[in-house]
mmCIF file of C-alpha atoms in Angstrom:
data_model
loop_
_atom_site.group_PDB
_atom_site.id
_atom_site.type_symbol
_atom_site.label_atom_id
_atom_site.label_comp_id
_atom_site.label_asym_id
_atom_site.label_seq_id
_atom_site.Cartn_x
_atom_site.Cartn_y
_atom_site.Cartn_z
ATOM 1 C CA UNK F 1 6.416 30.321 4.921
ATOM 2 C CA UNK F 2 3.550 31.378 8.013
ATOM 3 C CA UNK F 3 2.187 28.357 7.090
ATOM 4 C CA UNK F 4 2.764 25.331 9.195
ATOM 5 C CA UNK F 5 3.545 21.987 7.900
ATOM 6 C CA UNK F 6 0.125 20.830 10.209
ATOM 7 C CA UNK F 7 -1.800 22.547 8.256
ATOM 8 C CA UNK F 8 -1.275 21.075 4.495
ATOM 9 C CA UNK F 9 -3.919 18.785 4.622
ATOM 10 C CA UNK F 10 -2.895 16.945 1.351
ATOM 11 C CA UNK F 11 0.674 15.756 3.492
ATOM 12 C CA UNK F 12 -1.418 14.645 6.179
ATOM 13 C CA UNK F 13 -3.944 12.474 4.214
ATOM 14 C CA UNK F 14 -0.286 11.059 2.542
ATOM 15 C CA UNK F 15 1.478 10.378 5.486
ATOM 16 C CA UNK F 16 -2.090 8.417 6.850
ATOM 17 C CA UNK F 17 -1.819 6.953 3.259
ATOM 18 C CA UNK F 18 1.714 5.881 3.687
ATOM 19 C CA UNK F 19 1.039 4.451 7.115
ATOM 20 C CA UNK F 20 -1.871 2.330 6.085
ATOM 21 C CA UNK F 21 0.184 1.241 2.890
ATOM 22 C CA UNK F 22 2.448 0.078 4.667
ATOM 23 C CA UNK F 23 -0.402 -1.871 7.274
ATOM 24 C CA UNK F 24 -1.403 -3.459 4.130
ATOM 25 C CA UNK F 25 2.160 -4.425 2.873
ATOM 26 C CA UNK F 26 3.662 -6.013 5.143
ATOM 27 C CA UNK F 27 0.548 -7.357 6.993
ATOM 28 C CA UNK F 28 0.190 -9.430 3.506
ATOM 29 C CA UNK F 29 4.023 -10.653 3.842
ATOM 30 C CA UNK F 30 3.766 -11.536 7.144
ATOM 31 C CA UNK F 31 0.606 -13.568 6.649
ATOM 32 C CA UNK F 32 1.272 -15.333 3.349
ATOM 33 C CA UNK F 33 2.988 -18.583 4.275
ATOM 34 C CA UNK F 34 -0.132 -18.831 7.243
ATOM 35 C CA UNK F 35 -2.660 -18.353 4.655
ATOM 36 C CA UNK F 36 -1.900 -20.642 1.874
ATOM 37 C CA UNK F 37 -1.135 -23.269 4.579
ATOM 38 C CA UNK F 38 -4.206 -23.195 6.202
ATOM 39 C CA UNK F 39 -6.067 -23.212 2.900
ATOM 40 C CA UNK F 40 -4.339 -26.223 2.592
ATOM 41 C CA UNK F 41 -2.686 -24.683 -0.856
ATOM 42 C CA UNK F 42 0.888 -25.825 -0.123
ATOM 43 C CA UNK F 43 3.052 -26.505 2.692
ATOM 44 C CA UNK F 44 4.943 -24.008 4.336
ATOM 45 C CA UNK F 45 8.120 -25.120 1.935
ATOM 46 C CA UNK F 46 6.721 -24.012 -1.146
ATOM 47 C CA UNK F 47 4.608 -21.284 -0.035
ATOM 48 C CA UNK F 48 7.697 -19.792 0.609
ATOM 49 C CA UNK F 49 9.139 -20.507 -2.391
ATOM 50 C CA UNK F 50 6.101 -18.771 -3.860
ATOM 51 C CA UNK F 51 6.478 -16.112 -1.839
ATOM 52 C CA UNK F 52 10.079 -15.440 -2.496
ATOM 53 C CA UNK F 53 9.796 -15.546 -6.229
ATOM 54 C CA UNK F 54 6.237 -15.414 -7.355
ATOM 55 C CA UNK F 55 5.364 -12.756 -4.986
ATOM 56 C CA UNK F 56 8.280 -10.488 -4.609
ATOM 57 C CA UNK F 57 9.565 -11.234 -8.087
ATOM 58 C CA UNK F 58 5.709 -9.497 -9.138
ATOM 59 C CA UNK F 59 6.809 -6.599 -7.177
ATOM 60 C CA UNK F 60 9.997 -6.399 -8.453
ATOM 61 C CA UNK F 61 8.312 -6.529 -12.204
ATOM 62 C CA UNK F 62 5.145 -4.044 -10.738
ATOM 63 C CA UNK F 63 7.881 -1.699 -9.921
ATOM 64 C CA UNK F 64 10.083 -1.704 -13.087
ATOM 65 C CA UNK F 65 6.482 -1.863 -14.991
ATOM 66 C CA UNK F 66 4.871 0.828 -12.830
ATOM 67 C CA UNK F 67 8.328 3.445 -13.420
ATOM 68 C CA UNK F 68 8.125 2.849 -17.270
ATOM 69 C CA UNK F 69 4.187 3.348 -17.464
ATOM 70 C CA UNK F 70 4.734 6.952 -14.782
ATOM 71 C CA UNK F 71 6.626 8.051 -17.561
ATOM 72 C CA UNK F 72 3.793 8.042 -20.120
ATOM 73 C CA UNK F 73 0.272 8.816 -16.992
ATOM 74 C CA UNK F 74 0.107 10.957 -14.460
ATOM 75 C CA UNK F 75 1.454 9.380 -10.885
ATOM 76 C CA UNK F 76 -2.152 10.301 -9.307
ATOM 77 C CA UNK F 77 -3.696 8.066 -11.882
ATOM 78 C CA UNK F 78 -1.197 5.172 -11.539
ATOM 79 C CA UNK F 79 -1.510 5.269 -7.630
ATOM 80 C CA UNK F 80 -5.066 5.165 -8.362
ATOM 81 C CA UNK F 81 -5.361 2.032 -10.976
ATOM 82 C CA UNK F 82 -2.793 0.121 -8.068
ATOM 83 C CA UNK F 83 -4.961 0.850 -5.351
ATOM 84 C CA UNK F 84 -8.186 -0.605 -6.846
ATOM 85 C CA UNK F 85 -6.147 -3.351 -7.845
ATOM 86 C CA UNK F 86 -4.843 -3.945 -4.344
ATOM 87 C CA UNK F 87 -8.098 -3.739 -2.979
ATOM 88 C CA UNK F 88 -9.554 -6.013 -5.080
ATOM 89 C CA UNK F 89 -6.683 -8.570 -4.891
ATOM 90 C CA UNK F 90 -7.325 -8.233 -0.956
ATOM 91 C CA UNK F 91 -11.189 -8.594 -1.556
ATOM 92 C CA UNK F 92 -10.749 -11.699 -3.580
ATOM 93 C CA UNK F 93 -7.932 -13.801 -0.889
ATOM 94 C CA UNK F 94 -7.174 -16.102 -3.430
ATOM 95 C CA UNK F 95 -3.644 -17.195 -4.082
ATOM 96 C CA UNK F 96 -3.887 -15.781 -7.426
ATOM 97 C CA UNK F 97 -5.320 -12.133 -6.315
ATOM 98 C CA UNK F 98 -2.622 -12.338 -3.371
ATOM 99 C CA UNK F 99 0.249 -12.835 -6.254
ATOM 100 C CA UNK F 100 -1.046 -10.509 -8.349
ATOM 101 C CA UNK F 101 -1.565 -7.615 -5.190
ATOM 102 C CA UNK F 102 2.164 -7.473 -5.204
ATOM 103 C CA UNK F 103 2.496 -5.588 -9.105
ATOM 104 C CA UNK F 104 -0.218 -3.618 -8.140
ATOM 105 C CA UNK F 105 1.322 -2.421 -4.542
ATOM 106 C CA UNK F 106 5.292 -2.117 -6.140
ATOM 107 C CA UNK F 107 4.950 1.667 -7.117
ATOM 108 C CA UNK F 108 3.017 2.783 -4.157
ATOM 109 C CA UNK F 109 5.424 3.394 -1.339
ATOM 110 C CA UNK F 110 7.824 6.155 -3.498
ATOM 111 C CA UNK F 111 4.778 7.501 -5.459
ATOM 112 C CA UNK F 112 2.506 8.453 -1.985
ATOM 113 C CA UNK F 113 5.882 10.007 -0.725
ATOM 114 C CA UNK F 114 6.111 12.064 -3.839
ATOM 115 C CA UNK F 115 2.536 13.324 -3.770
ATOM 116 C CA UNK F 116 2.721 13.903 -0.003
ATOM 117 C CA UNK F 117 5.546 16.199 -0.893
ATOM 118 C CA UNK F 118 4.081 18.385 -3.334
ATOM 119 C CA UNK F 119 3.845 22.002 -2.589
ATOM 120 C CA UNK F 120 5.489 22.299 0.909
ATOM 121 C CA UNK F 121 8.009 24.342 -0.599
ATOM 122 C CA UNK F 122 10.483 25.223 3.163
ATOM 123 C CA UNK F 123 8.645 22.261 4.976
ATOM 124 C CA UNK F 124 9.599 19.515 2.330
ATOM 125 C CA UNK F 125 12.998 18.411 4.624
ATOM 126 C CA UNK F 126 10.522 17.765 7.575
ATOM 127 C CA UNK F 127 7.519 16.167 5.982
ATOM 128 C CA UNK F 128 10.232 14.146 4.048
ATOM 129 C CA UNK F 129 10.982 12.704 7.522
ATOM 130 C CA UNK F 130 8.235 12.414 9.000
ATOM 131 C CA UNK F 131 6.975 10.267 5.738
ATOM 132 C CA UNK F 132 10.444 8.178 6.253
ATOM 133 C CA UNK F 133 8.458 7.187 9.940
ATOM 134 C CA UNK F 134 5.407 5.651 8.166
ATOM 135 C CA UNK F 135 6.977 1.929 8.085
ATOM 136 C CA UNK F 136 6.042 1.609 11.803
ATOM 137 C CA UNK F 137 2.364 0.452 9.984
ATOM 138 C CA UNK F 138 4.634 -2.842 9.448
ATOM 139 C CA UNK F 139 4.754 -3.209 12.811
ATOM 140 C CA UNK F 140 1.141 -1.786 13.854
ATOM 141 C CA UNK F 141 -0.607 -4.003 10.561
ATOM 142 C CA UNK F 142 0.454 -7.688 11.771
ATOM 143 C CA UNK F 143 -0.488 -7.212 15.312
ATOM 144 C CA UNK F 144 -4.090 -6.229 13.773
ATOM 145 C CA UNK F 145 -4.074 -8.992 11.756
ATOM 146 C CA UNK F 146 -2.784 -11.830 13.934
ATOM 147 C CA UNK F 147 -5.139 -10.068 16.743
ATOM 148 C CA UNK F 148 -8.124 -10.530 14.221
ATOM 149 C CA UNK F 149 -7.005 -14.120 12.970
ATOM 150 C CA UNK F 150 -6.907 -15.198 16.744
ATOM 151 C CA UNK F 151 -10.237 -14.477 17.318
ATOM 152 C CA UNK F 152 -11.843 -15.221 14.281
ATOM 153 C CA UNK F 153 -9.957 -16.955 11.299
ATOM 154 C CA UNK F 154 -7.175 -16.140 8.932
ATOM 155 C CA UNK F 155 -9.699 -15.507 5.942
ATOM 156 C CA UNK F 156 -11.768 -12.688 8.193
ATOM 157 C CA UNK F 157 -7.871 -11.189 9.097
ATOM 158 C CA UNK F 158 -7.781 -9.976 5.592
ATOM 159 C CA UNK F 159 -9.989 -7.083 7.014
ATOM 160 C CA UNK F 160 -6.824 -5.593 8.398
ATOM 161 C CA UNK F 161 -4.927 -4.947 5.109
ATOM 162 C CA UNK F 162 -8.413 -4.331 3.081
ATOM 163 C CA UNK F 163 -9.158 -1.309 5.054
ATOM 164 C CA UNK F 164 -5.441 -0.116 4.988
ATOM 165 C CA UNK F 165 -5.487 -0.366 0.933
ATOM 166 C CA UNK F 166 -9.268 1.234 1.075
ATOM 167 C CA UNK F 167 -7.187 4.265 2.437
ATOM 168 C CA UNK F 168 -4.883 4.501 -0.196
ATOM 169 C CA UNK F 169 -7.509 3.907 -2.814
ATOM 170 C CA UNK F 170 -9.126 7.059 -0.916
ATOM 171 C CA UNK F 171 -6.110 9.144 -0.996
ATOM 172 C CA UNK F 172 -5.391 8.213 -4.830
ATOM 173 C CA UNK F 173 -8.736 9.307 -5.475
ATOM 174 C CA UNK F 174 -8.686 12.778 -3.964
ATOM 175 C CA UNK F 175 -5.279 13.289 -5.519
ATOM 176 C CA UNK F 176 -6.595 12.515 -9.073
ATOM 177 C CA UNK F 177 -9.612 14.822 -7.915
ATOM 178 C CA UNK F 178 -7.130 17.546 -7.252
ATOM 179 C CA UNK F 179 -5.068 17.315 -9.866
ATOM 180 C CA UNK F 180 -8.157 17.445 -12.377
ATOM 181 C CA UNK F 181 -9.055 20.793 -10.486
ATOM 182 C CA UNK F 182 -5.681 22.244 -10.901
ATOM 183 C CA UNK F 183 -5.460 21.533 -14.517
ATOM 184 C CA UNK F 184 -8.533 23.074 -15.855
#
């Protein structure tokens, strides 16, 4: 294949995808318990509480949900119907948009790495590793946020995973865009 990995543009826009997914993520874990607290929701006790079971148990159920319903829509679609929801949970900061941003991002991490993948034919291998790097957004995302919170407040820190999901709504989009092109 004369064709470089660089230069499959798709891959690229996924691995940017997969980075900012991951910005939005774990920004959003990382910035729960802070959140409700200073909205004066809860305590940090049973924000956690909520975080460890209502939050991660609605990924846990937005991934089991999210495989089943892949089986029956096209992944492009899917990743496209979680993104909008993500980036309206994150528009909203409510407790109950936060909660219910964790169904919506469960099935996003595996299916951008799919899509990212498709049609590199020899290059798969090292785009597959290269996507396996993309968790350093967990890292890069709180920084932004907490740097944002610190000079503003924890509601305007939102901004940080709102853009980062408006990328993967992007990349969704253009993949349900190609995938209509390729099918007609």
């Amino acid at each position: 294949n004369k064709v470089g990995l660089w230069s499959h543009r798709l891959f690229i826009f996924g691995l940017i995808a997969l980075f900012a997914y991951e910005v939005g993520e774990i920004s959003i874990n990382s910035f729960f318990i802070n959140y409700v607290v200073e909205q004066n929701w809860m305590n940090a006790r049973e924000a956690s509480v909520v975080l460890s079971f209502g939050g991660l148990g609605l990924f846990m159920l937005g991934r089991f949900a999210g495989s089943w319903i892949m089986g029956r829509v096209r992944a492009e679609k899917m990743l496209l119907v979680c993104a909008t929801g993500t980036v309206m949970t994150t528009l909203l900061v409510s407790l109950a948009a936060l909660l219910c941003g964790y169904a919506f991002e469960a099935i996003m991490f595996p299916t951008i790495f799919a899509l990212s993948l498709r049609g590199l034919g020899n290059h798969t291998k090292r785009a597959s590793s290269f996507l396996m790097m993309s968790p350093v957004g967990g890292v890069v995302g709180p920084l932004l946020m907490g740097l944002v919170a610190d000079h503003t407040t924890m509601v305007w820190a939102f901004i940080v995973p709102l853009v980062a999901y408006c990328v993967v709504w992007a990349y969704a989009r253009k993949m349900v865009s190609v995938s209509t092109a390729s099918s007609i």
